[in-house]
PDB file of C-alpha atoms in Angstrom:
ATOM      1  CA  UNK A   1      56.391  16.520  61.456  1.00 91.00           C
ATOM      2  CA  UNK A   2      55.688  19.221  58.772  1.00 95.00           C
ATOM      3  CA  UNK A   3      53.582  18.882  55.688  1.00 96.00           C
ATOM      4  CA  UNK A   4      52.728  20.629  52.373  1.00 97.00           C
ATOM      5  CA  UNK A   5      50.114  20.100  49.521  1.00 97.00           C
ATOM      6  CA  UNK A   6      50.793  19.165  45.978  1.00 97.00           C
ATOM      7  CA  UNK A   7      48.177  19.569  43.327  1.00 96.00           C
ATOM      8  CA  UNK A   8      48.615  17.141  40.430  1.00 96.00           C
ATOM      9  CA  UNK A   9      47.105  17.959  37.125  1.00 96.00           C
ATOM     10  CA  UNK A  10      47.216  14.462  35.131  1.00 96.00           C
ATOM     11  CA  UNK A  11      46.557  10.743  36.128  1.00 95.00           C
ATOM     12  CA  UNK A  12      50.277  10.221  36.061  1.00 96.00           C
ATOM     13  CA  UNK A  13      53.061  12.790  36.689  1.00 96.00           C
ATOM     14  CA  UNK A  14      56.300  13.303  38.447  1.00 97.00           C
ATOM     15  CA  UNK A  15      56.320  16.744  40.190  1.00 97.00           C
ATOM     16  CA  UNK A  16      59.464  18.181  41.287  1.00 98.00           C
ATOM     17  CA  UNK A  17      59.063  18.812  45.059  1.00 98.00           C
ATOM     18  CA  UNK A  18      62.753  19.546  45.789  1.00 98.00           C
ATOM     19  CA  UNK A  19      62.041  23.347  46.664  1.00 98.00           C
ATOM     20  CA  UNK A  20      59.166  22.600  48.883  1.00 98.00           C
ATOM     21  CA  UNK A  21      61.177  20.052  50.881  1.00 98.00           C
ATOM     22  CA  UNK A  22      64.190  22.386  51.009  1.00 97.00           C
ATOM     23  CA  UNK A  23      61.864  25.283  52.184  1.00 97.00           C
ATOM     24  CA  UNK A  24      60.438  22.938  54.909  1.00 96.00           C
ATOM     25  CA  UNK A  25      63.791  21.931  55.933  1.00 96.00           C
ATOM     26  CA  UNK A  26      64.950  25.694  56.260  1.00 95.00           C
ATOM     27  CA  UNK A  27      61.877  26.312  58.389  1.00 95.00           C
ATOM     28  CA  UNK A  28      62.687  23.482  60.628  1.00 94.00           C
ATOM     29  CA  UNK A  29      66.132  24.811  61.449  1.00 93.00           C
ATOM     30  CA  UNK A  30      67.896  21.309  61.137  1.00 94.00           C
ATOM     31  CA  UNK A  31      71.573  21.683  60.157  1.00 95.00           C
ATOM     32  CA  UNK A  32      72.739  18.026  60.261  1.00 96.00           C
ATOM     33  CA  UNK A  33      70.815  14.747  59.893  1.00 96.00           C
ATOM     34  CA  UNK A  34      68.339  13.771  57.371  1.00 97.00           C
ATOM     35  CA  UNK A  35      64.738  14.418  56.199  1.00 97.00           C
ATOM     36  CA  UNK A  36      62.255  11.752  55.692  1.00 98.00           C
ATOM     37  CA  UNK A  37      59.798  12.705  52.823  1.00 98.00           C
ATOM     38  CA  UNK A  38      56.854  10.449  52.920  1.00 98.00           C
ATOM     39  CA  UNK A  39      53.580  10.163  50.704  1.00 98.00           C
ATOM     40  CA  UNK A  40      50.628   9.171  53.084  1.00 98.00           C
ATOM     41  CA  UNK A  41      48.676   7.876  49.837  1.00 97.00           C
ATOM     42  CA  UNK A  42      48.424   4.363  48.512  1.00 95.00           C
ATOM     43  CA  UNK A  43      48.634   5.610  44.801  1.00 96.00           C
ATOM     44  CA  UNK A  44      51.445   8.191  45.157  1.00 98.00           C
ATOM     45  CA  UNK A  45      55.048   7.563  45.762  1.00 98.00           C
ATOM     46  CA  UNK A  46      58.317   9.535  46.273  1.00 98.00           C
ATOM     47  CA  UNK A  47      61.470   8.990  44.313  1.00 98.00           C
ATOM     48  CA  UNK A  48      64.790  10.775  43.701  1.00 98.00           C
ATOM     49  CA  UNK A  49      65.999  10.986  40.154  1.00 97.00           C
ATOM     50  CA  UNK A  50      67.367  13.344  37.529  1.00 96.00           C
ATOM     51  CA  UNK A  51      65.679  16.649  37.414  1.00 94.00           C
ATOM     52  CA  UNK A  52      67.725  18.305  34.568  1.00 93.00           C
ATOM     53  CA  UNK A  53      66.112  16.595  31.476  1.00 93.00           C
ATOM     54  CA  UNK A  54      62.257  16.263  31.418  1.00 92.00           C
ATOM     55  CA  UNK A  55      62.607  13.358  29.076  1.00 95.00           C
ATOM     56  CA  UNK A  56      63.822  11.239  32.070  1.00 95.00           C
ATOM     57  CA  UNK A  57      60.398  11.913  33.782  1.00 94.00           C
ATOM     58  CA  UNK A  58      58.631  11.095  30.515  1.00 95.00           C
ATOM     59  CA  UNK A  59      60.794   8.012  30.061  1.00 97.00           C
ATOM     60  CA  UNK A  60      60.020   6.740  33.680  1.00 96.00           C
ATOM     61  CA  UNK A  61      56.149   7.033  33.188  1.00 96.00           C
ATOM     62  CA  UNK A  62      56.227   5.278  29.822  1.00 96.00           C
ATOM     63  CA  UNK A  63      58.220   2.565  31.038  1.00 96.00           C
ATOM     64  CA  UNK A  64      56.104   1.970  34.141  1.00 95.00           C
ATOM     65  CA  UNK A  65      52.935   2.199  32.119  1.00 93.00           C
ATOM     66  CA  UNK A  66      54.357  -0.623  29.934  1.00 93.00           C
ATOM     67  CA  UNK A  67      55.348  -2.755  32.881  1.00 91.00           C
ATOM     68  CA  UNK A  68      52.095  -2.152  34.688  1.00 89.00           C
ATOM     69  CA  UNK A  69      49.145  -1.128  32.332  1.00 80.00           C
ATOM     70  CA  UNK A  70      46.278   0.515  33.564  1.00 80.00           C
ATOM     71  CA  UNK A  71      43.460  -1.957  32.454  1.00 74.00           C
ATOM     72  CA  UNK A  72      44.610  -5.447  32.461  1.00 72.00           C
ATOM     73  CA  UNK A  73      42.414  -8.072  34.292  1.00 79.00           C
ATOM     74  CA  UNK A  74      42.809  -6.397  37.775  1.00 69.00           C
ATOM     75  CA  UNK A  75      39.962  -7.337  40.322  1.00 71.00           C
ATOM     76  CA  UNK A  76      40.273  -4.128  42.375  1.00 76.00           C
ATOM     77  CA  UNK A  77      36.875  -2.379  41.842  1.00 63.00           C
ATOM     78  CA  UNK A  78      38.211   1.213  41.908  1.00 74.00           C
ATOM     79  CA  UNK A  79      40.146   0.768  38.555  1.00 70.00           C
ATOM     80  CA  UNK A  80      43.422   1.916  39.979  1.00 81.00           C
ATOM     81  CA  UNK A  81      45.318  -1.335  40.763  1.00 84.00           C
ATOM     82  CA  UNK A  82      48.200  -0.165  38.312  1.00 86.00           C
ATOM     83  CA  UNK A  83      48.722   2.792  40.777  1.00 92.00           C
ATOM     84  CA  UNK A  84      48.950   0.805  43.847  1.00 89.00           C
ATOM     85  CA  UNK A  85      51.309  -1.476  42.110  1.00 90.00           C
ATOM     86  CA  UNK A  86      53.589   1.378  40.926  1.00 94.00           C
ATOM     87  CA  UNK A  87      53.745   2.884  44.202  1.00 96.00           C
ATOM     88  CA  UNK A  88      54.810  -0.523  45.676  1.00 95.00           C
ATOM     89  CA  UNK A  89      57.546  -0.602  43.170  1.00 96.00           C
ATOM     90  CA  UNK A  90      58.765   2.884  43.823  1.00 97.00           C
ATOM     91  CA  UNK A  91      57.957   3.280  47.470  1.00 97.00           C
ATOM     92  CA  UNK A  92      56.007   6.001  49.674  1.00 98.00           C
ATOM     93  CA  UNK A  93      59.249   7.680  51.060  1.00 98.00           C
ATOM     94  CA  UNK A  94      62.847   8.659  50.575  1.00 98.00           C
ATOM     95  CA  UNK A  95      65.322   9.486  53.407  1.00 98.00           C
ATOM     96  CA  UNK A  96      67.629  12.178  52.113  1.00 98.00           C
ATOM     97  CA  UNK A  97      70.730  13.449  54.210  1.00 97.00           C
ATOM     98  CA  UNK A  98      71.167  16.944  55.311  1.00 97.00           C
ATOM     99  CA  UNK A  99      74.496  18.697  55.824  1.00 96.00           C
ATOM    100  CA  UNK A 100      74.996  22.453  56.663  1.00 96.00           C
ATOM    101  CA  UNK A 101      71.355  22.772  56.629  1.00 95.00           C
ATOM    102  CA  UNK A 102      71.034  21.884  53.007  1.00 97.00           C
ATOM    103  CA  UNK A 103      69.541  18.742  51.340  1.00 98.00           C
ATOM    104  CA  UNK A 104      72.556  16.624  50.333  1.00 97.00           C
ATOM    105  CA  UNK A 105      71.540  15.730  46.649  1.00 97.00           C
ATOM    106  CA  UNK A 106      73.635  14.945  43.786  1.00 96.00           C
ATOM    107  CA  UNK A 107      74.274  17.414  41.053  1.00 95.00           C
ATOM    108  CA  UNK A 108      71.313  16.423  38.926  1.00 96.00           C
ATOM    109  CA  UNK A 109      69.138  14.747  41.628  1.00 98.00           C
ATOM    110  CA  UNK A 110      65.756  16.197  42.484  1.00 98.00           C
ATOM    111  CA  UNK A 111      63.017  14.809  44.650  1.00 98.00           C
ATOM    112  CA  UNK A 112      59.846  13.737  42.803  1.00 98.00           C
ATOM    113  CA  UNK A 113      56.070  13.326  43.969  1.00 98.00           C
ATOM    114  CA  UNK A 114      54.872  10.427  41.927  1.00 98.00           C
ATOM    115  CA  UNK A 115      51.274  10.727  40.989  1.00 97.00           C
ATOM    116  CA  UNK A 116      49.678   7.511  39.638  1.00 97.00           C
ATOM    117  CA  UNK A 117      45.877   8.192  40.192  1.00 95.00           C
ATOM    118  CA  UNK A 118      45.350  11.857  39.536  1.00 95.00           C
ATOM    119  CA  UNK A 119      44.731  14.395  39.081  1.00 97.00           C
ATOM    120  CA  UNK A 120      44.249  15.198  42.985  1.00 95.00           C
ATOM    121  CA  UNK A 121      45.256  17.371  45.682  1.00 97.00           C
ATOM    122  CA  UNK A 122      47.792  15.326  47.757  1.00 98.00           C
ATOM    123  CA  UNK A 123      49.812  15.853  50.989  1.00 98.00           C
ATOM    124  CA  UNK A 124      53.577  15.290  51.564  1.00 98.00           C
ATOM    125  CA  UNK A 125      54.928  14.601  55.041  1.00 98.00           C
ATOM    126  CA  UNK A 126      58.436  15.825  55.915  1.00 98.00           C
ATOM    127  CA  UNK A 127      60.073  14.421  59.286  1.00 97.00           C
ATOM    128  CA  UNK A 128      63.424  15.893  60.344  1.00 96.00           C
ATOM    129  CA  UNK A 129      65.812  13.431  61.873  1.00 95.00           C
ATOM    130  CA  UNK A 130      68.647  15.162  63.953  1.00 90.00           C
ATOM    131  CA  UNK A 131      72.198  13.644  63.336  1.00 72.00           C
ATOM    132  CA  UNK A 132      74.095  12.438  66.521  1.00 62.00           C
TER     133      UNK A 132
END
């Protein structure tokens, strides 16, 4: 398994990590199969979505904040229950196909690290899975 760091600068952010995942894939030498991109944090997720228009990221964060506000009557003492819930909604990982040594993403797709309790220094794990 390989890993790389991500430094987030705000409490909530969607950080494009596509280039970092692609670099990790190149270093692995995998030509066919998949990569599992995983966040080992309970308050940070991984998602794939449109990366061309930054308004998509803004819209996603605003809608998630409306769905799960930061300070309702949560009992968790750390004050970050909303972050835990958002991660459960999006998930801690994405499985991305690899073909010809490249990430098989759609034209507009990017891989995002989803920070919900920053700013922090985070880690992303990447596991290559060889095709049969």
